[in-house]
Tab-separated table of C-alpha atoms in Angstrom:
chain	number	residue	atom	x	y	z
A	208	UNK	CA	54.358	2.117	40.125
A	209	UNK	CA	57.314	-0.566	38.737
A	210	UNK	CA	59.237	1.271	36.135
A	211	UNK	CA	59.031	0.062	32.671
A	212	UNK	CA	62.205	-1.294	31.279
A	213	UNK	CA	63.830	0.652	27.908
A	214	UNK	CA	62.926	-2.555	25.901
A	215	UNK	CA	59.070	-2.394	27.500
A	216	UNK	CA	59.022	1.063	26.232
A	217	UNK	CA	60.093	0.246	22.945
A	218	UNK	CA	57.791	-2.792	22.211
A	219	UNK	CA	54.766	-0.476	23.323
A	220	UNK	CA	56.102	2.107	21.189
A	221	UNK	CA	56.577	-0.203	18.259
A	222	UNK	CA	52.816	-1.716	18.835
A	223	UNK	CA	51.637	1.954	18.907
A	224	UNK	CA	53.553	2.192	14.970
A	225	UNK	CA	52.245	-0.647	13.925
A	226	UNK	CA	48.959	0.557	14.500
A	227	UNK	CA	49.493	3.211	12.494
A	228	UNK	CA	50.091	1.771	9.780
A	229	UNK	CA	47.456	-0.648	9.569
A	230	UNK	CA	45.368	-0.373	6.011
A	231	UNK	CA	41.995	-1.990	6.364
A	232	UNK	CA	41.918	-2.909	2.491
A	233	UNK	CA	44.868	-4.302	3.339
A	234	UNK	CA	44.130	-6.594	5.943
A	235	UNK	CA	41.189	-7.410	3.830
A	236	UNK	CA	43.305	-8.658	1.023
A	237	UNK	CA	45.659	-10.393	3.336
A	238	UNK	CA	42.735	-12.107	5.531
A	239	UNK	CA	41.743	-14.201	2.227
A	240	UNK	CA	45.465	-15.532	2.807
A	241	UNK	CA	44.530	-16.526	6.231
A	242	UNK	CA	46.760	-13.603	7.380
A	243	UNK	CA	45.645	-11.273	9.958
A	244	UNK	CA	47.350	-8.175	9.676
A	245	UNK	CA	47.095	-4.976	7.504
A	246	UNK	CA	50.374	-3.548	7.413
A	247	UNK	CA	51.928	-2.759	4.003
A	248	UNK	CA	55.482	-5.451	3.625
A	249	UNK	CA	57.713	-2.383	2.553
A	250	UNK	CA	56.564	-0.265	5.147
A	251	UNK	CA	56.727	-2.798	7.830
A	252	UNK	CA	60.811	-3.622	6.423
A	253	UNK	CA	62.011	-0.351	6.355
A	254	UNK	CA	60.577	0.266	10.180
A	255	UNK	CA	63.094	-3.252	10.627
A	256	UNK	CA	65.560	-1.429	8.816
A	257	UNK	CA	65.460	1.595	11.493
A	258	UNK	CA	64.858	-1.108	14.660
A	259	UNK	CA	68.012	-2.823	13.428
A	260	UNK	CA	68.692	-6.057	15.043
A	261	UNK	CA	67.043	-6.293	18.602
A	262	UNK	CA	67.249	-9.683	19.893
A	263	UNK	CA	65.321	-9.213	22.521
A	264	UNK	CA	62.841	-7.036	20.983
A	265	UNK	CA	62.452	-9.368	18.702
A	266	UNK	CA	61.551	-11.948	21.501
A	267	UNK	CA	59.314	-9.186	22.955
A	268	UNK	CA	57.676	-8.655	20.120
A	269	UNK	CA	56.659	-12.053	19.065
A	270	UNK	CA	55.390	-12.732	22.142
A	271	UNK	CA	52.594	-10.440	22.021
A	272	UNK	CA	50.851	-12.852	19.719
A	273	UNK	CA	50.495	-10.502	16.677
A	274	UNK	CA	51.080	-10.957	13.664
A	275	UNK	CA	52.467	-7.622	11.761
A	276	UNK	CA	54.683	-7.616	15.250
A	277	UNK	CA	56.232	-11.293	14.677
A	278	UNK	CA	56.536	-10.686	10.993
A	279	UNK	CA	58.366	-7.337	12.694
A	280	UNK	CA	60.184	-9.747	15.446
A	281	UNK	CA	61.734	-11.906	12.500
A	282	UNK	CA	62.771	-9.072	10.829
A	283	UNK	CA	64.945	-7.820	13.888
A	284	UNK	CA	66.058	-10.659	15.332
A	285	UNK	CA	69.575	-12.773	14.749
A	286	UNK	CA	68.556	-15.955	13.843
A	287	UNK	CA	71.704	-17.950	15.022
A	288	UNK	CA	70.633	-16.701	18.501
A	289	UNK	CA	67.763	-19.398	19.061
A	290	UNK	CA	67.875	-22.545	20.872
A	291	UNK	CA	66.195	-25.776	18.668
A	292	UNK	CA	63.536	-26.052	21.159
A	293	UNK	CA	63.245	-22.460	21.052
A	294	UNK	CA	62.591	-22.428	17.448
A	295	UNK	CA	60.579	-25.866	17.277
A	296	UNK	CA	58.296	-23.628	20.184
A	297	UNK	CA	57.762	-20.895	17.791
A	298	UNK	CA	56.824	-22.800	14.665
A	299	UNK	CA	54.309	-24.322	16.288
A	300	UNK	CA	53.004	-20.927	17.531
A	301	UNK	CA	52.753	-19.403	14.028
A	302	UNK	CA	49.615	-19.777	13.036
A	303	UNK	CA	49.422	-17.282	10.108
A	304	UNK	CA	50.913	-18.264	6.750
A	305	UNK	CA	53.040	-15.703	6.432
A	306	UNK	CA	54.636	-15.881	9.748
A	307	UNK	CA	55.626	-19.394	9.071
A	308	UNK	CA	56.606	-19.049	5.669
A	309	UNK	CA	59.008	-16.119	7.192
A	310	UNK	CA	60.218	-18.056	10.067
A	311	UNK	CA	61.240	-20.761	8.536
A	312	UNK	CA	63.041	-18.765	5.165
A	313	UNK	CA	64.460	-15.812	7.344
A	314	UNK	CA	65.357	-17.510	10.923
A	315	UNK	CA	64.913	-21.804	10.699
A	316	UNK	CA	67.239	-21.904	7.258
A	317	UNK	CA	70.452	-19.656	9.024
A	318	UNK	CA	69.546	-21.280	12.408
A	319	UNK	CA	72.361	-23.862	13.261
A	320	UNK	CA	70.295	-26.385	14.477
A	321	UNK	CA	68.278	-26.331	10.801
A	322	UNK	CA	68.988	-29.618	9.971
A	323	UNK	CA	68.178	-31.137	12.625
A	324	UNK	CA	64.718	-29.181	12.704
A	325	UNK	CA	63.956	-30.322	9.173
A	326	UNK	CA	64.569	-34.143	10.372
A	327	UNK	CA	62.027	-33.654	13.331
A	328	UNK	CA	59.715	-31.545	11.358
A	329	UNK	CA	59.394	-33.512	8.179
A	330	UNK	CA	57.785	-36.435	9.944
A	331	UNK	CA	55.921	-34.616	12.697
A	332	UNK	CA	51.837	-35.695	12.659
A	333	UNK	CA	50.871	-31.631	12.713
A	334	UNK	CA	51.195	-31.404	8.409
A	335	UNK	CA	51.661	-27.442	9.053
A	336	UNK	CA	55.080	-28.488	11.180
A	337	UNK	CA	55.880	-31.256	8.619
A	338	UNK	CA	55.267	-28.571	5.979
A	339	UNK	CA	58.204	-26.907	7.124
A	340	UNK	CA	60.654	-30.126	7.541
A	341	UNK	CA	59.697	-30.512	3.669
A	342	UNK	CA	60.689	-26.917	2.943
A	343	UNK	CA	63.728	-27.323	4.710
A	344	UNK	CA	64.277	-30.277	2.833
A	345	UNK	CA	63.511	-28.578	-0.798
A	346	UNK	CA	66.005	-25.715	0.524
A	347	UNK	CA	68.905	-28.991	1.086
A	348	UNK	CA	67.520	-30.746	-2.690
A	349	UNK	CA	69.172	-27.038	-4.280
A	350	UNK	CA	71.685	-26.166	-2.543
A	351	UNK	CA	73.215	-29.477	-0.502
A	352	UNK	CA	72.058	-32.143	-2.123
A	353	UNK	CA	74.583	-34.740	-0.532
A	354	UNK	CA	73.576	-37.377	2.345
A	355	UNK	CA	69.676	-36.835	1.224
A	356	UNK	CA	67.701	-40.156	-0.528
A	357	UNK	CA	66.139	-38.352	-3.418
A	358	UNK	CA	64.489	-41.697	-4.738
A	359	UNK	CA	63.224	-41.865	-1.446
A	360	UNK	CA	61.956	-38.345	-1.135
A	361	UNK	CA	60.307	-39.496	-4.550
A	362	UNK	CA	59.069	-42.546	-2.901
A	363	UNK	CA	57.359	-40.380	-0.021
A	364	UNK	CA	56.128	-38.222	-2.174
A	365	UNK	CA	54.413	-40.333	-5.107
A	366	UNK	CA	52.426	-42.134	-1.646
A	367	UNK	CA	51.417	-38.794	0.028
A	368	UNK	CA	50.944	-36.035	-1.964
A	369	UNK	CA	48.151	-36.478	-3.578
A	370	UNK	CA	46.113	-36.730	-0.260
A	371	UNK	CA	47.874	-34.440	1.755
A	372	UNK	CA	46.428	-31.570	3.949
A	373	UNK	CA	47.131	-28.226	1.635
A	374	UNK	CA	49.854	-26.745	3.206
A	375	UNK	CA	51.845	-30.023	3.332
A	376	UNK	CA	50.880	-30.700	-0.276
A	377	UNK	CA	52.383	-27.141	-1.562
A	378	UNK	CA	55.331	-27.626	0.458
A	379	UNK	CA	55.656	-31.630	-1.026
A	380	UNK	CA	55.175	-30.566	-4.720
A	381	UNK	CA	57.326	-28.084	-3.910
A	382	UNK	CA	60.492	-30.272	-3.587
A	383	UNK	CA	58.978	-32.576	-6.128
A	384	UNK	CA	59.563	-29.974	-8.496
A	385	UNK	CA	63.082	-28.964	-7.478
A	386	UNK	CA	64.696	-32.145	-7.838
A	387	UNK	CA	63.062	-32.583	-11.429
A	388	UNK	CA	64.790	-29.188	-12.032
A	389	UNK	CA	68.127	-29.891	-10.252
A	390	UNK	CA	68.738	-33.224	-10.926
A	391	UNK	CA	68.614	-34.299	-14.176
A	392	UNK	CA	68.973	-38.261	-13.121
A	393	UNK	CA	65.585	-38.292	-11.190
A	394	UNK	CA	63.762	-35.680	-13.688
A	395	UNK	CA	61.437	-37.964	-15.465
A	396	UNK	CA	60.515	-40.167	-12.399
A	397	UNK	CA	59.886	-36.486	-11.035
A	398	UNK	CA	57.665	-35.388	-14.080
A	399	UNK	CA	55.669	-38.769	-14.474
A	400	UNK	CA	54.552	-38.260	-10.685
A	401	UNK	CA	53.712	-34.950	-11.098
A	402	UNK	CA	51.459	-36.407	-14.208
A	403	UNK	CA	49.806	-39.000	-12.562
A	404	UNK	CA	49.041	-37.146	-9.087
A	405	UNK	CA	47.794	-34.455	-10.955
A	406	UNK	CA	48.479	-31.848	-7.752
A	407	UNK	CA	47.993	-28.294	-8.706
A	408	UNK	CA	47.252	-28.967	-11.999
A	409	UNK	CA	44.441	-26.501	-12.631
A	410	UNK	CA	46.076	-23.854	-10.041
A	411	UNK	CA	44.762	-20.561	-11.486
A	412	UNK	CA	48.376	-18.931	-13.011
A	413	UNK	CA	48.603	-15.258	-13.939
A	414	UNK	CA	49.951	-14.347	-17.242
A	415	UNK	CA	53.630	-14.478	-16.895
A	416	UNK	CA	53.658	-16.875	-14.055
A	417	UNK	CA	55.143	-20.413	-13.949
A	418	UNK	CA	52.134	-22.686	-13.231
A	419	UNK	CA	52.990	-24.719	-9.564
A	420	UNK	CA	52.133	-27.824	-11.332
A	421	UNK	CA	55.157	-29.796	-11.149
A	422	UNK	CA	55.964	-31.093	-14.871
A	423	UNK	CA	54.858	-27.629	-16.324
A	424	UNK	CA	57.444	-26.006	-13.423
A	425	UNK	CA	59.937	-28.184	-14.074
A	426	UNK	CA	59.853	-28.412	-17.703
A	427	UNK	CA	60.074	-24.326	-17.676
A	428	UNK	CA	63.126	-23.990	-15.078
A	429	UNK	CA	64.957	-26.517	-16.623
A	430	UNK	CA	64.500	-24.632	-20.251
A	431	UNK	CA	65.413	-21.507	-18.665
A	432	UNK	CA	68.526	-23.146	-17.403
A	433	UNK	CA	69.284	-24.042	-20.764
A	434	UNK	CA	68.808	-20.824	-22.391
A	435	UNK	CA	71.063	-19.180	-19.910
């Protein structure tokens, strides 16, 4: 009988933790989300927060194809330790929402080949991928604005949005929204779009929530900004 390595053991003990804390209202709540896992967020962090950073774990883990364990596997890993190709394979693997959305926030965005990845991504024919090269890019319209065309981010998205695949369309409104926030010289070419595509504009909003739909989000942030 081969003898399991220390990091074998550990990924089948982590598995066997995971299962523990599985919640099946939970799972049913997340499942609407087209997430497949019932493991409470704050319990599954501070079980990171005792792993510390694995790399290989991490690898280990997302490679058994489950979610709660690659939400675990981003949470342990360092995410200036993967190759582009590496990550492009991964992205493309993540097929539940929330995996993505993590991947890309907690791993893509400190990865040094980022920018590169958002070039690729934001004009790749699979709109979950391209979803990703436009949150890379709304992540660049904040916080390094310089070398990007926002009139032609503008243009792109005034043509596409409207009939874009869901994900893609989030992601595009998305950055529609933050340069009407953060730059004031493209703000009302960024609100009248918003207007006439009318995307997300009935998006059910709880009380206290900014609606998603781009001239009411912008037109908030920008007041907040103000009153600051």
């Amino acid at each position: 009988m081969a003898e399991t390595t220390p990091v074998e053991r550990t990924v089948a003990e982590v598995m066997a933790e995971l299962a523990e804390l599985e919640d099946p209202k939970a799972r049913r709540v997340n499942e609407k989300h087209g997430d497949d896992h019932g493991v409470n967020l704050s319990r599954l962090r501070a079980l990171a927060k005792r792993l510390k950073t694995q790399q290989e774990l991490a690898r280990r883990l997302w490679a058994t194809d489950d979610t709660a364990a690659r939400l675990l596997a981003i949470l342990v890993c360092r995410p200036k330790a993967f190759e582009r190709e590496e990550l492009d394979v991964m992205l493309r693997e993540a097929r539940a929402p929330k995996v993505h959305d993590w991947l890309v926030n907690y791993v893509v965005k400190k990865n040094p080949h980022s920018e590169e990845l958002r070039l690729a991504w934001s004009t790749d024919p699979d709109p979950v991928v391209a979803s990703a090269g436009w949150a890379l890019t709304t992540e660049r319209v904040a916080k390094q604005p310089e070398g990007l065309d926002l009139a032609g981010l503008l243009d792109v998205i005034e043509a596409e949005m409207k009939d874009a695949p869901d994900r893609l369309q989030w992601a595009m409104n998305h950055c529609l929204a933050q340069i009407g926030i953060e730059h004031a010289e493209h703000r009302t070419r960024a609100v009248g779009i918003g207007e006439r595509l009318e995307v997300l504009k009935d998006y059910p909003t709880s009380p206290g929530c900014t609606s998603p739909f781009a001239p009411v989000w912008i037109t908030e942030m920008v007041r907040r900004q103000h009153d600051a």
